[in-house]
C-alpha cells in the first residue's frame, strides 16, 4: 500500500514539477519578446521624432537662406544706387561744363575754338558715364540673380535631406514559439498504477479486491494549461 501511495504522489509531483518548469520557461520567452517589442516601438518613435526635428531644422535653414538672399539683393541695390548717384553727380558737372563751353563759343576767335573742344570733351565723358550707368544696371541684375539662385540652391539642398520622409520601419520582432506543456496522461497512468497497487494491498489484507477508482486525485494542471497557453498571458 505504501508503495502504491508513493507511486501516486511521485506521479503527481513529477507532473506538477514539469508544468512549473515549462511555465517558467514560457514566461521567460514572453518576457524576451516583450523587451524586443518595446525596443522596436521605441526605435520607431525615435525615427519619427528625429525626422520631425529634421523638418524643423530644414524649415529654419530655408528661412535663413531666403533671408540671406534678400539681404544680398538689398546690398546690390544699395551699391548700385550709390554708384548711380555718383554717375549722376558727374553728369551734372559735365552738363554745366557743356553749357559754359557753349557760352565761350559765342564770343568768337580762339575762345570759340576752345569752348567747342571743351563741349566735345564733356560730351564724350557724359557718353562714358551713360555706358557705365547701363553696365552698372546690368551688373546689378546679374548680382541679384546670382544671390537669388544661391539662396534657392541652399534651400533645395536642405529639402533633399528630408524629401524621402522618415524612412521605413525595420522588421517587427516575430511572435515567439512557446514550449508545449507536458501531457497529464503520464501522471494519470502513474496515479492509476499506484491506485491499483494500493487496491491490491488492501485486498490482500481484507480478503477482497475493491473496484479501482477511475478518478485521478492530486493531478494538478496549471492555469496556463486550463486556459490554453499563451492565451492567458497579457503581451
Short mmCIF file of C-alpha atoms in Angstrom, two decimals:
data_model
loop_
_atom_site.label_atom_id
_atom_site.label_comp_id
_atom_site.label_asym_id
_atom_site.label_seq_id
_atom_site.Cartn_x
_atom_site.Cartn_y
_atom_site.Cartn_z
CA UNK A 1 0.00 0.00 0.00
CA UNK A 2 2.81 2.41 0.85
CA UNK A 3 4.45 1.67 -2.45
CA UNK A 4 1.23 2.45 -4.33
CA UNK A 5 0.69 5.70 -2.44
CA UNK A 6 4.28 6.72 -3.02
CA UNK A 7 3.86 5.95 -6.70
CA UNK A 8 0.73 8.13 -6.90
CA UNK A 9 2.37 11.04 -5.08
CA UNK A 10 5.51 10.76 -7.22
CA UNK A 11 3.49 10.79 -10.45
CA UNK A 12 1.51 13.87 -9.41
CA UNK A 13 4.56 15.72 -8.08
CA UNK A 14 6.60 14.93 -11.16
CA UNK A 15 3.87 16.17 -13.47
CA UNK A 16 3.39 19.36 -11.47
CA UNK A 17 7.13 19.99 -11.47
CA UNK A 18 7.30 19.62 -15.25
CA UNK A 19 4.36 22.01 -15.64
CA UNK A 20 6.08 24.57 -13.40
CA UNK A 21 9.33 24.33 -15.38
CA UNK A 22 7.61 24.76 -18.73
CA UNK A 23 5.54 27.62 -17.34
CA UNK A 24 8.69 29.42 -16.14
CA UNK A 25 10.42 28.91 -19.49
CA UNK A 26 7.40 30.21 -21.41
CA UNK A 27 7.27 33.28 -19.21
CA UNK A 28 10.94 33.91 -19.96
CA UNK A 29 10.19 33.59 -23.67
CA UNK A 30 7.32 36.04 -23.31
CA UNK A 31 9.47 38.48 -21.33
CA UNK A 32 12.16 38.44 -24.02
CA UNK A 33 9.53 39.05 -26.71
CA UNK A 34 8.07 41.99 -24.78
CA UNK A 35 11.54 43.50 -24.45
CA UNK A 36 12.19 43.16 -28.18
CA UNK A 37 8.77 44.61 -28.96
CA UNK A 38 9.36 47.60 -26.65
CA UNK A 39 12.75 48.25 -28.27
CA UNK A 40 11.16 48.04 -31.72
CA UNK A 41 8.43 50.52 -30.82
CA UNK A 42 10.99 52.88 -29.26
CA UNK A 43 13.12 52.77 -32.42
CA UNK A 44 10.06 53.71 -34.48
CA UNK A 45 9.28 56.62 -32.18
CA UNK A 46 12.90 57.76 -32.31
CA UNK A 47 12.88 57.56 -36.11
CA UNK A 48 9.71 59.64 -36.42
CA UNK A 49 10.90 62.12 -33.79
CA UNK A 50 14.26 62.56 -35.49
CA UNK A 51 12.54 63.21 -38.81
CA UNK A 52 10.26 65.80 -37.22
CA UNK A 53 13.32 67.54 -35.75
CA UNK A 54 14.99 67.50 -39.17
CA UNK A 55 11.91 69.09 -40.72
CA UNK A 56 12.09 71.93 -38.23
CA UNK A 57 15.81 72.40 -38.90
CA UNK A 58 15.20 72.41 -42.66
CA UNK A 59 12.43 74.98 -42.32
CA UNK A 60 14.68 77.22 -40.24
CA UNK A 61 17.58 76.73 -42.67
CA UNK A 62 15.41 77.56 -45.68
CA UNK A 63 14.17 80.73 -44.00
CA UNK A 64 17.76 81.73 -43.24
CA UNK A 65 18.81 81.04 -46.84
CA UNK A 66 15.93 83.12 -48.18
CA UNK A 67 16.74 85.95 -45.77
CA UNK A 68 20.41 85.83 -46.75
CA UNK A 69 19.46 86.05 -50.43
CA UNK A 70 17.22 89.06 -49.81
CA UNK A 71 19.98 90.77 -47.85
CA UNK A 72 22.41 90.14 -50.70
CA UNK A 73 19.95 91.60 -53.21
CA UNK A 74 19.39 94.62 -50.98
CA UNK A 75 23.14 95.14 -50.71
CA UNK A 76 23.41 95.07 -54.50
CA UNK A 77 20.64 97.68 -54.72
CA UNK A 78 22.41 99.89 -52.19
CA UNK A 79 25.74 99.69 -54.02
CA UNK A 80 24.01 100.27 -57.36
CA UNK A 81 22.18 103.32 -56.05
CA UNK A 82 25.37 104.77 -54.60
CA UNK A 83 27.24 104.27 -57.87
CA UNK A 84 24.34 105.70 -59.86
CA UNK A 85 24.25 108.82 -57.68
CA UNK A 86 27.97 109.31 -58.26
CA UNK A 87 27.44 108.96 -62.03
CA UNK A 88 24.56 111.43 -61.98
CA UNK A 89 26.64 113.92 -59.98
CA UNK A 90 29.46 113.67 -62.52
CA UNK A 91 26.95 114.01 -65.34
CA UNK A 92 25.60 117.21 -63.83
CA UNK A 93 29.11 118.63 -63.67
CA UNK A 94 29.70 117.72 -67.30
CA UNK A 95 26.40 119.30 -68.33
CA UNK A 96 27.47 122.52 -66.60
CA UNK A 97 30.80 122.42 -68.41
CA UNK A 98 29.00 121.95 -71.73
CA UNK A 99 26.81 124.95 -71.03
CA UNK A 100 29.83 127.07 -70.09
CA UNK A 101 31.71 125.92 -73.20
CA UNK A 102 28.81 126.95 -75.45
CA UNK A 103 28.91 130.42 -73.83
CA UNK A 104 32.56 130.83 -74.72
CA UNK A 105 31.88 129.68 -78.26
CA UNK A 106 29.64 132.67 -78.92
CA UNK A 107 32.49 135.15 -78.29
CA UNK A 108 34.34 134.19 -81.45
CA UNK A 109 38.06 133.85 -82.13
CA UNK A 110 40.23 131.47 -80.16
CA UNK A 111 37.77 131.39 -77.29
CA UNK A 112 35.20 129.94 -79.65
CA UNK A 113 37.51 127.12 -80.72
CA UNK A 114 38.48 126.40 -77.11
CA UNK A 115 34.84 126.22 -76.00
CA UNK A 116 33.91 123.76 -78.73
CA UNK A 117 36.69 121.41 -77.69
CA UNK A 118 35.57 121.59 -74.05
CA UNK A 119 31.99 120.89 -75.07
CA UNK A 120 33.03 117.91 -77.13
CA UNK A 121 35.17 116.54 -74.30
CA UNK A 122 32.31 116.92 -71.86
CA UNK A 123 30.02 115.16 -74.31
CA UNK A 124 32.38 112.24 -74.64
CA UNK A 125 32.70 111.98 -70.87
CA UNK A 126 28.94 112.03 -70.50
CA UNK A 127 28.71 109.22 -73.01
CA UNK A 128 31.10 107.18 -70.94
CA UNK A 129 29.00 107.85 -67.86
CA UNK A 130 25.85 106.69 -69.65
CA UNK A 131 27.64 103.50 -70.69
CA UNK A 132 28.86 103.00 -67.12
CA UNK A 133 25.32 103.51 -65.84
CA UNK A 134 23.96 100.91 -68.26
CA UNK A 135 26.71 98.46 -67.32
CA UNK A 136 26.01 99.12 -63.66
CA UNK A 137 22.34 98.23 -64.11
CA UNK A 138 23.20 95.02 -65.97
CA UNK A 139 25.79 94.01 -63.40
CA UNK A 140 23.34 94.76 -60.60
CA UNK A 141 20.75 92.49 -62.21
CA UNK A 142 23.36 89.73 -62.55
CA UNK A 143 24.45 90.07 -58.93
CA UNK A 144 20.88 89.99 -57.61
CA UNK A 145 20.03 87.00 -59.75
CA UNK A 146 23.12 85.16 -58.53
CA UNK A 147 22.20 85.89 -54.91
CA UNK A 148 18.66 84.62 -55.54
CA UNK A 149 19.93 81.44 -57.21
CA UNK A 150 22.38 80.84 -54.39
CA UNK A 151 19.56 81.02 -51.88
CA UNK A 152 17.42 78.67 -53.99
CA UNK A 153 20.26 76.16 -54.22
CA UNK A 154 20.72 76.23 -50.46
CA UNK A 155 17.01 75.71 -49.86
CA UNK A 156 16.88 72.86 -52.38
CA UNK A 157 19.87 71.16 -50.80
CA UNK A 158 18.21 71.34 -47.41
CA UNK A 159 14.99 69.90 -48.81
CA UNK A 160 16.81 66.93 -50.34
CA UNK A 161 17.80 65.86 -46.86
CA UNK A 162 14.17 65.23 -45.85
CA UNK A 163 12.26 64.72 -49.11
CA UNK A 164 12.32 60.91 -48.71
CA UNK A 165 10.39 61.05 -45.45
CA UNK A 166 11.18 59.37 -42.16
CA UNK A 167 12.04 56.07 -43.83
CA UNK A 168 10.51 52.65 -43.41
CA UNK A 169 10.47 50.86 -40.07
CA UNK A 170 12.57 47.79 -39.58
CA UNK A 171 11.11 44.31 -39.29
CA UNK A 172 8.94 43.78 -36.26
CA UNK A 173 10.00 41.05 -33.84
CA UNK A 174 8.48 37.68 -34.70
CA UNK A 175 5.94 36.11 -32.41
CA UNK A 176 7.64 33.70 -30.03
CA UNK A 177 7.14 29.96 -30.09
CA UNK A 178 6.18 28.66 -26.69
CA UNK A 179 7.03 25.27 -25.23
CA UNK A 180 4.30 22.66 -25.05
CA UNK A 181 3.10 21.66 -21.63
CA UNK A 182 3.53 18.01 -20.61
CA UNK A 183 0.52 15.82 -21.13
CA UNK A 184 -1.27 14.76 -17.93
CA UNK A 185 -1.67 11.28 -19.40
CA UNK A 186 1.63 10.11 -17.91
CA UNK A 187 0.65 11.36 -14.48
CA UNK A 188 -2.77 9.75 -14.86
CA UNK A 189 -1.18 6.42 -15.71
CA UNK A 190 1.13 6.69 -12.71
CA UNK A 191 -1.78 7.52 -10.41
CA UNK A 192 -3.81 4.66 -11.86
CA UNK A 193 -1.00 2.19 -11.32
CA UNK A 194 -0.49 3.47 -7.80
CA UNK A 195 -4.19 3.10 -7.14
CA UNK A 196 -4.11 -0.47 -8.38
CA UNK A 197 -1.17 -1.16 -6.12
CA UNK A 198 -2.99 0.30 -3.13
CA UNK A 199 -6.13 -1.60 -4.02
CA UNK A 200 -4.20 -4.85 -4.38
CA UNK A 201 -2.57 -4.33 -0.97
CA UNK A 202 -5.90 -3.53 0.65
CA UNK A 203 -7.49 -6.61 -0.92
CA UNK A 204 -4.73 -8.80 0.41
CA UNK A 205 -5.40 -7.60 3.96
CA UNK A 206 -9.22 -7.63 3.73
CA UNK A 207 -9.53 -10.69 1.53
CA UNK A 208 -11.20 -8.85 -1.30
CA UNK A 209 -10.36 -6.67 -4.18
CA UNK A 210 -12.28 -3.37 -4.24
CA UNK A 211 -13.10 -1.88 -7.55
CA UNK A 212 -10.39 0.57 -8.61
CA UNK A 213 -11.37 4.20 -8.72
CA UNK A 214 -11.33 5.86 -12.13
CA UNK A 215 -10.67 9.34 -10.73
CA UNK A 216 -7.15 10.81 -10.77
CA UNK A 217 -6.67 12.54 -7.45
CA UNK A 218 -3.96 15.13 -6.89
CA UNK A 219 -3.01 15.76 -10.53
CA UNK A 220 -2.70 19.50 -10.96
CA UNK A 221 -2.83 21.44 -14.13
CA UNK A 222 -1.50 24.96 -14.32
CA UNK A 223 -3.84 27.82 -15.07
CA UNK A 224 -1.99 28.22 -18.35
CA UNK A 225 -2.90 24.66 -19.39
CA UNK A 226 -6.52 25.08 -18.38
CA UNK A 227 -6.87 28.40 -20.19
CA UNK A 228 -4.74 27.31 -23.14
CA UNK A 229 -1.21 28.82 -23.38
CA UNK A 230 -0.44 31.52 -24.31
CA UNK A 231 -3.95 32.94 -24.30
CA UNK A 232 -3.84 33.64 -20.58
CA UNK A 233 -0.86 35.94 -20.88
CA UNK A 234 -1.06 39.67 -21.39
CA UNK A 235 1.53 40.53 -24.02
#
